Every structure is written in structure tokens, then in C-alpha cells.
PDB file of N, CA and C in Angstrom:
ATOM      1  N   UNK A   1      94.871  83.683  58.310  1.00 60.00           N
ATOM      2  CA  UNK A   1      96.051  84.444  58.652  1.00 60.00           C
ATOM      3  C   UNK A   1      95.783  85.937  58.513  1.00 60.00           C
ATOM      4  N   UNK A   2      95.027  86.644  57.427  1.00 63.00           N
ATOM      5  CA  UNK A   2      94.538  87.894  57.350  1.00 63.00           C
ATOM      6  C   UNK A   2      93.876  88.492  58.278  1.00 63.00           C
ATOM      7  N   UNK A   3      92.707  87.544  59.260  1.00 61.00           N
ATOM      8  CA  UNK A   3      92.090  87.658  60.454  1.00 61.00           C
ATOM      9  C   UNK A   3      93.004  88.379  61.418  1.00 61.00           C
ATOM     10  N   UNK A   4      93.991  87.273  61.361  1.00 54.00           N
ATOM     11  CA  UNK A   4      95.346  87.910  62.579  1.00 54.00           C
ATOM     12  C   UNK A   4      96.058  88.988  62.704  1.00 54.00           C
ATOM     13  N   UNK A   5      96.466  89.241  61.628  1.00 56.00           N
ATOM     14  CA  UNK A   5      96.926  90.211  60.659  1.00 56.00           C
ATOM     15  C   UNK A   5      96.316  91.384  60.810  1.00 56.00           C
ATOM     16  N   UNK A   6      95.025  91.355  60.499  1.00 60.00           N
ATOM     17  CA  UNK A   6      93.620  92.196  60.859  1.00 60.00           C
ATOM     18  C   UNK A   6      93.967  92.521  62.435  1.00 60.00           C
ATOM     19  N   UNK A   7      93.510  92.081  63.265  1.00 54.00           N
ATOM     20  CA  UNK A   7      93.300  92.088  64.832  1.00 54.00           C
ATOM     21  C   UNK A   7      94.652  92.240  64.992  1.00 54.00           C
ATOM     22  N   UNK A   8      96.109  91.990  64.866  1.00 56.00           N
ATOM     23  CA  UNK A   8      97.322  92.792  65.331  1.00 56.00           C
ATOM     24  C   UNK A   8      97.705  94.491  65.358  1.00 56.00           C
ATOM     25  N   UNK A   9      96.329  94.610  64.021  1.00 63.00           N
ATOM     26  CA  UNK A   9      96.164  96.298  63.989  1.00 63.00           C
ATOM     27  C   UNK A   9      94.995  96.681  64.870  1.00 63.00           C
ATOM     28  N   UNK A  10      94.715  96.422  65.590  1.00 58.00           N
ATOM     29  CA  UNK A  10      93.854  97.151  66.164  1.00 58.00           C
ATOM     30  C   UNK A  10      94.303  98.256  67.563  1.00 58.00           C
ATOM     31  N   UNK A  11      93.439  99.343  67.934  1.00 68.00           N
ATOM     32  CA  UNK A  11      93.742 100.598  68.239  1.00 68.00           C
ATOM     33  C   UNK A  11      94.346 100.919  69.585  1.00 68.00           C
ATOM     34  N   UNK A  12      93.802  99.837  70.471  1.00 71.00           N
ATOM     35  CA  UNK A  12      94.197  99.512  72.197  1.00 71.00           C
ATOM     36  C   UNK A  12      95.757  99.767  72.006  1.00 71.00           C
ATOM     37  N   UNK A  13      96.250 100.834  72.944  1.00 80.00           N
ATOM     38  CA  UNK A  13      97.739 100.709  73.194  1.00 80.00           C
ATOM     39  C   UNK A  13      97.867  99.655  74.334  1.00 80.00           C
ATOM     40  N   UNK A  14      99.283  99.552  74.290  1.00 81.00           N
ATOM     41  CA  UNK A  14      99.821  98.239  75.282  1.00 81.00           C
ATOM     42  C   UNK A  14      98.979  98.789  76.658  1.00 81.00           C
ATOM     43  N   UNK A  15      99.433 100.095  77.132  1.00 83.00           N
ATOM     44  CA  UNK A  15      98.955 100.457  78.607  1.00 83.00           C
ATOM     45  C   UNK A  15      97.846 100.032  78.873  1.00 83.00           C
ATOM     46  N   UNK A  16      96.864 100.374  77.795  1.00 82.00           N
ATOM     47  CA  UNK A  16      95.333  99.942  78.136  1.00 82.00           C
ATOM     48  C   UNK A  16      95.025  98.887  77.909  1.00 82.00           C
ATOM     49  N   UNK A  17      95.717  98.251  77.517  1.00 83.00           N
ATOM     50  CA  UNK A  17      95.841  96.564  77.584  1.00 83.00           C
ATOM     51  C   UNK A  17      96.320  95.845  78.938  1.00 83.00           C
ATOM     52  N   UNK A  18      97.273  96.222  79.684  1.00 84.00           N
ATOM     53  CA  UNK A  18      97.512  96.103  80.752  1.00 84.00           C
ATOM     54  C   UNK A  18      96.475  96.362  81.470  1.00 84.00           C
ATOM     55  N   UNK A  19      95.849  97.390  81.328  1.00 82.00           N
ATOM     56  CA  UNK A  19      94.514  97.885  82.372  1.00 82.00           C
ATOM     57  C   UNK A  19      93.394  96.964  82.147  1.00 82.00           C
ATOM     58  N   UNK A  20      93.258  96.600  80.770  1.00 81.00           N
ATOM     59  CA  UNK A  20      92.331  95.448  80.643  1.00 81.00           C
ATOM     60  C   UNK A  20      92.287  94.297  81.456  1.00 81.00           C
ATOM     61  N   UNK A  21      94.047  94.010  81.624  1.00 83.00           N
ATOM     62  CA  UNK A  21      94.115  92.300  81.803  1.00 83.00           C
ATOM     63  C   UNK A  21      94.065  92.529  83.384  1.00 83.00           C
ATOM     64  N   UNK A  22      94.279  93.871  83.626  1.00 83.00           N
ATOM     65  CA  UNK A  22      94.592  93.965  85.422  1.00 83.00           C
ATOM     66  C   UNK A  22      93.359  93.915  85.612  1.00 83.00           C
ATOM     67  N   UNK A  23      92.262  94.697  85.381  1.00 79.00           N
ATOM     68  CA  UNK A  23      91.009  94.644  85.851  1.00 79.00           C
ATOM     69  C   UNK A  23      90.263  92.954  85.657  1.00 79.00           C
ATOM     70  N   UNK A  24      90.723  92.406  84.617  1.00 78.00           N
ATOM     71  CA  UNK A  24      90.278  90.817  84.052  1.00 78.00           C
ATOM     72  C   UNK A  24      91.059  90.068  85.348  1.00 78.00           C
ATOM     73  N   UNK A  25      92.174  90.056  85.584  1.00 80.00           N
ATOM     74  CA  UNK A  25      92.511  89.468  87.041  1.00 80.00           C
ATOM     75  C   UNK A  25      91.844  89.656  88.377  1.00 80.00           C
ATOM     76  N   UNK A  26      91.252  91.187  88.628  1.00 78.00           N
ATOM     77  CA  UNK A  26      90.614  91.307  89.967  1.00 78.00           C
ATOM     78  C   UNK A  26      89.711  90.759  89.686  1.00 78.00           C
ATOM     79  N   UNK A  27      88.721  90.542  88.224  1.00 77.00           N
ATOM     80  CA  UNK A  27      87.673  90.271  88.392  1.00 77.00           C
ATOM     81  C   UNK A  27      86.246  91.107  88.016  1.00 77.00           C
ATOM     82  N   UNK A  28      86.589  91.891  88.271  1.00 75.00           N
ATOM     83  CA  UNK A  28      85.700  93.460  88.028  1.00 75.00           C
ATOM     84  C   UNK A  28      85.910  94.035  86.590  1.00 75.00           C
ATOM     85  N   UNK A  29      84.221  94.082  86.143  1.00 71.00           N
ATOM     86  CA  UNK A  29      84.537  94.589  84.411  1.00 71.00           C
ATOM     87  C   UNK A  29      82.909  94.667  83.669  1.00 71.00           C
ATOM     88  N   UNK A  30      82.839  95.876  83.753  1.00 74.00           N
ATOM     89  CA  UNK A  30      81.672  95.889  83.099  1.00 74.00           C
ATOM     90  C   UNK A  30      81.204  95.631  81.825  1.00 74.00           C
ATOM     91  N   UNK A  31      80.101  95.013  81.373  1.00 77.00           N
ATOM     92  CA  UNK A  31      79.819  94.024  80.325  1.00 77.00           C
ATOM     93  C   UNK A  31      80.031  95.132  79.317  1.00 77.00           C
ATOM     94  N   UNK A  32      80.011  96.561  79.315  1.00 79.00           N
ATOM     95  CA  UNK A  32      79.903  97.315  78.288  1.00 79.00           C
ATOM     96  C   UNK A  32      81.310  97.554  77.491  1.00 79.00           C
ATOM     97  N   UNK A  33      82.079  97.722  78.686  1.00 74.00           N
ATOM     98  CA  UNK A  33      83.322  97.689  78.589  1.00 74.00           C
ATOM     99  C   UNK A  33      83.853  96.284  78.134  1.00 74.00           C
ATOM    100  N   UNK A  34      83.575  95.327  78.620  1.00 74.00           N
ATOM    101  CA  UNK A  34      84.373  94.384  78.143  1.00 74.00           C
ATOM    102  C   UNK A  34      84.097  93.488  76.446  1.00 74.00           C
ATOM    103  N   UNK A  35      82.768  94.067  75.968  1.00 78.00           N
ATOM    104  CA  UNK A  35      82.868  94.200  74.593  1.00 78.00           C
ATOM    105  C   UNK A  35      83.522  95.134  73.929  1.00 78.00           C
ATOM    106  N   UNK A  36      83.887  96.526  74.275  1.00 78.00           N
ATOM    107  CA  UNK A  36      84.372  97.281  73.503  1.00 78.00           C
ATOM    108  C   UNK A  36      86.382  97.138  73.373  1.00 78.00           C
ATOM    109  N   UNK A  37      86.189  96.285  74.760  1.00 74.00           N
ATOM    110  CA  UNK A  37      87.639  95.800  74.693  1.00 74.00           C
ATOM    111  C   UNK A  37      88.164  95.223  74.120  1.00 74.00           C
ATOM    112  N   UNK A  38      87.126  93.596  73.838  1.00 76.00           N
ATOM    113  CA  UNK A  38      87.288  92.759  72.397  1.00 76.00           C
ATOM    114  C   UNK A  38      87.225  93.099  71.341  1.00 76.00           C
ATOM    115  N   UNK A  39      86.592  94.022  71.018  1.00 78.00           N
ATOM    116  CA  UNK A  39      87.295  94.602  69.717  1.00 78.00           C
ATOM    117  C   UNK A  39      87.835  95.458  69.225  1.00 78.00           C
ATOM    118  N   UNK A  40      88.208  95.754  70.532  1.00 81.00           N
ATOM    119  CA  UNK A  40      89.577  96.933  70.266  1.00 81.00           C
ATOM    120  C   UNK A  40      90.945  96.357  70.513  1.00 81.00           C
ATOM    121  N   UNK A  41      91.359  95.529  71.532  1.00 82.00           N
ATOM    122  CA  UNK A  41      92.479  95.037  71.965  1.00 82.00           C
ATOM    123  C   UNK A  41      93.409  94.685  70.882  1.00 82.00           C
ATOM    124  N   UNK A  42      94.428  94.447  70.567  1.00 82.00           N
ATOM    125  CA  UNK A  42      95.370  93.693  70.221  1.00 82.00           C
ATOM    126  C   UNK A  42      96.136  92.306  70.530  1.00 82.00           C
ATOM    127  N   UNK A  43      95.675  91.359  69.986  1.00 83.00           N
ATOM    128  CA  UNK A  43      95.812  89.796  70.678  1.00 83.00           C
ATOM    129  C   UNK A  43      97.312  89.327  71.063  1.00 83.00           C
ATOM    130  N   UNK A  44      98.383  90.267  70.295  1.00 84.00           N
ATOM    131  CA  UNK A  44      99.304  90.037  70.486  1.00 84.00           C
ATOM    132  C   UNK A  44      99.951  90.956  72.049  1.00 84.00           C
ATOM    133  N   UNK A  45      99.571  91.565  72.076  1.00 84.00           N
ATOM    134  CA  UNK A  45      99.689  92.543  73.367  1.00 84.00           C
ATOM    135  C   UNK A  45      99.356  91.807  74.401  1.00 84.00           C
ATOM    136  N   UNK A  46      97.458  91.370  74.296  1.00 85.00           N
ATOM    137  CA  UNK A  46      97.282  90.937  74.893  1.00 85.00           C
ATOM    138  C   UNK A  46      97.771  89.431  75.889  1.00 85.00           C
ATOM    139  N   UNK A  47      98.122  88.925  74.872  1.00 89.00           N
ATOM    140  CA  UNK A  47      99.175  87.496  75.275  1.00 89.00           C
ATOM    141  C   UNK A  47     100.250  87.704  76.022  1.00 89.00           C
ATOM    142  N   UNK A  48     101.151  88.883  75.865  1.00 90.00           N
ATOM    143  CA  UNK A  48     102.363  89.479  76.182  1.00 90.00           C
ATOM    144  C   UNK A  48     101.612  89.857  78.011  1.00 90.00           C
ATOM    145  N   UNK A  49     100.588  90.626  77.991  1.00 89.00           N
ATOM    146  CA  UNK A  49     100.325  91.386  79.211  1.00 89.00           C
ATOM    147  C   UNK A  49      99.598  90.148  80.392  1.00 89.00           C
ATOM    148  N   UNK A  50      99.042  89.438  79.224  1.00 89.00           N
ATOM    149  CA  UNK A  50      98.289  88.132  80.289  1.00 89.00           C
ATOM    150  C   UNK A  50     100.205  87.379  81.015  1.00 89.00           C
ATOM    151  N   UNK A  51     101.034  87.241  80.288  1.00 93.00           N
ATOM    152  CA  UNK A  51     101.706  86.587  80.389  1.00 93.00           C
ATOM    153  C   UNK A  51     102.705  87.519  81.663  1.00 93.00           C
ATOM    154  N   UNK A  52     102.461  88.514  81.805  1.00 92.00           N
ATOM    155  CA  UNK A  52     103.138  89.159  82.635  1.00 92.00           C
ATOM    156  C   UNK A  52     102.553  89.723  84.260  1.00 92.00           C
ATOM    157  N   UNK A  53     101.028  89.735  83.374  1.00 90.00           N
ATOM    158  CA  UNK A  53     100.066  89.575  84.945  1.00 90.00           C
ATOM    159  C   UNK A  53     100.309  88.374  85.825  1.00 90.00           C
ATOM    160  N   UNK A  54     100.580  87.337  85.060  1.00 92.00           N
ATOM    161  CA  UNK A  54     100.936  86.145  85.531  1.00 92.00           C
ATOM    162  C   UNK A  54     102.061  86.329  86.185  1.00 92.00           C
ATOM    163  N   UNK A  55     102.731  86.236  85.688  1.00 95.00           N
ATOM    164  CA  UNK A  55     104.558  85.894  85.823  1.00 95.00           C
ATOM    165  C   UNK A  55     103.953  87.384  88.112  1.00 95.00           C
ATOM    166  N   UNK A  56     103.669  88.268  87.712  1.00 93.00           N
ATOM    167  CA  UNK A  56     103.760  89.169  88.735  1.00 93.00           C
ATOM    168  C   UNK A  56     102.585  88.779  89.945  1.00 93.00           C
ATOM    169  N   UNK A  57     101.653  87.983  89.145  1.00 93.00           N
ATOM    170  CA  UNK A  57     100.868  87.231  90.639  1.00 93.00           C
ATOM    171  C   UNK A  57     101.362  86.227  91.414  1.00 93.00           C
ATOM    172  N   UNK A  58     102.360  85.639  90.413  1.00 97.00           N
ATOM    173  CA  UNK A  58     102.736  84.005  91.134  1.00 97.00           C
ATOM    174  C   UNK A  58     104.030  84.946  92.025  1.00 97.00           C
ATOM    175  N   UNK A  59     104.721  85.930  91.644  1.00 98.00           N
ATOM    176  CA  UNK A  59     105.944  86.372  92.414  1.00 98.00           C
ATOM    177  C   UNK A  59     105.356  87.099  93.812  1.00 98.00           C
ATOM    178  N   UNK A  60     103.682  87.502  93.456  1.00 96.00           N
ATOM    179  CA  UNK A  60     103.032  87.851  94.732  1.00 96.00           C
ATOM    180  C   UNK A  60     102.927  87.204  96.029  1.00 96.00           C
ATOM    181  N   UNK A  61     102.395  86.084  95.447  1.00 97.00           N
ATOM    182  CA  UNK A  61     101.695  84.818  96.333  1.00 97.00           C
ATOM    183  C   UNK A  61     102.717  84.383  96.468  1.00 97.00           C
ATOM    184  N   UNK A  62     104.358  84.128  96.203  1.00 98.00           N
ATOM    185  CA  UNK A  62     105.779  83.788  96.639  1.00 98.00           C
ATOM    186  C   UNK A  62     106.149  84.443  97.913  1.00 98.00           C
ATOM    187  N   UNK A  63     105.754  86.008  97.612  1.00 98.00           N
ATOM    188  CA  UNK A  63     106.784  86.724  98.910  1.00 98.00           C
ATOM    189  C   UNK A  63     105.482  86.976  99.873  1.00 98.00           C
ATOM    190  N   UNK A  64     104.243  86.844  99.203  1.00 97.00           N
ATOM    191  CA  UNK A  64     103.413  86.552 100.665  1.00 97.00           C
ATOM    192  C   UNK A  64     103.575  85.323 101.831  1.00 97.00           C
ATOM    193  N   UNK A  65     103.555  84.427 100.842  1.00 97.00           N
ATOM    194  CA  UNK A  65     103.608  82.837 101.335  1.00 97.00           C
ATOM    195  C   UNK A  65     105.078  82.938 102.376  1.00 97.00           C
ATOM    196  N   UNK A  66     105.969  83.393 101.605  1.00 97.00           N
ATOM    197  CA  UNK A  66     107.648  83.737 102.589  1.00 97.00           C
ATOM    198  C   UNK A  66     107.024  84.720 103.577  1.00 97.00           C
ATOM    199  N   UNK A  67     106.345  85.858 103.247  1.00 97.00           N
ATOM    200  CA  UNK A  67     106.198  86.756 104.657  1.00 97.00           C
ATOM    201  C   UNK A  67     105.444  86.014 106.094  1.00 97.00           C
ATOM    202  N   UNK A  68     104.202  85.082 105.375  1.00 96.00           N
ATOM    203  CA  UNK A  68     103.368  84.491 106.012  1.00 96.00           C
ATOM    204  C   UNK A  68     104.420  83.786 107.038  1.00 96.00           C
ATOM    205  N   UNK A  69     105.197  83.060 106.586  1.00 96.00           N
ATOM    206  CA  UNK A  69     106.308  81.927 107.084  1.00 96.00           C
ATOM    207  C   UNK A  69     106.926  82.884 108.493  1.00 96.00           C
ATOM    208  N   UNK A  70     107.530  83.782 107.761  1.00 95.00           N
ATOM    209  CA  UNK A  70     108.700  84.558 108.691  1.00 95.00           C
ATOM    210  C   UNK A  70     107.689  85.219 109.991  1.00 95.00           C
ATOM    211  N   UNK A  71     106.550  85.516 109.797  1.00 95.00           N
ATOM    212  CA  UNK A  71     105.786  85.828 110.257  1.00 95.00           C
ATOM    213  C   UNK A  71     105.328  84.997 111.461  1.00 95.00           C
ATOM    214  N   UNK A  72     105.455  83.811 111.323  1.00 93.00           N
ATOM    215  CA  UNK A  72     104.460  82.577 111.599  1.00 93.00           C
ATOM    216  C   UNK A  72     105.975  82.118 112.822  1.00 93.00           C
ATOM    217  N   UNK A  73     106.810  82.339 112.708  1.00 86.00           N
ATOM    218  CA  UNK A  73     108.171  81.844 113.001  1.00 86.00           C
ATOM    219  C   UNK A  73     108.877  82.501 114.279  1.00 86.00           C
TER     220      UNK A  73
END
């Protein structure tokens, strides 16, 4: 539990946490960077921002899939 505790303090603000998880979604991330991310990030942030990259890709691929349609029609 101290581990957690530990790693909830760490220095990454939310924004650059977002920038983390956005760049971790395209795909693109250099190995140098993406160690210094792990141990800088905040796991609780991070959960929050994965969870919202999400929530904003699936609402992507929704109003594409509808444009595709109306499109198609």
C-alpha cells in the first residue's frame, strides 16, 4: 500500500499525462521517453486519462461510423 501511496506522489501533472496516454493511443513514443514517463507518471491520473481517451475514441468511431452511413445514403 506504501508503493501506491509512493507512486500517487509522483511529479507528472494531469496535462502531461494526457499527452502521455494521447501519444500511447496513436502509437508513437520514443523508448527514452517512455521510461522517463514510467516513472514519473501518476497511476491514478493515469487510469482517469486512459479512461477518458477511451470514453473519446469510442464517441469518435460513433460519429464517424454515423457520418460514414449518412454519407453512404
Amino acid at each position: 500500500m506504501d508503493e501506491f501511496k509512493e507512486a500517487a506522489r509522483r511529479k507528472l501533472s494531469f496535462g502531461q499525462t494526457i499527452k502521455a496516454v494521447f501519444w500511447s493511443f496513436f502509437g508513437v513514443r520514443k523508448g527514452r521517453d517512455h521510461d522517463r514517463d514510467m516513472a514519473q507518471l501518476n497511476p491514478v491520473h493515469l487510469i482517469i486519462a486512459g479512461g477518458i481517451g477511451g470514453l473519446l475514441f469510442i464517441v469518435a468511431l460513433i460519429v464517424l461510423v454515423k457520418l460514414a452511413i449518412r454519407v453512404a445514403s
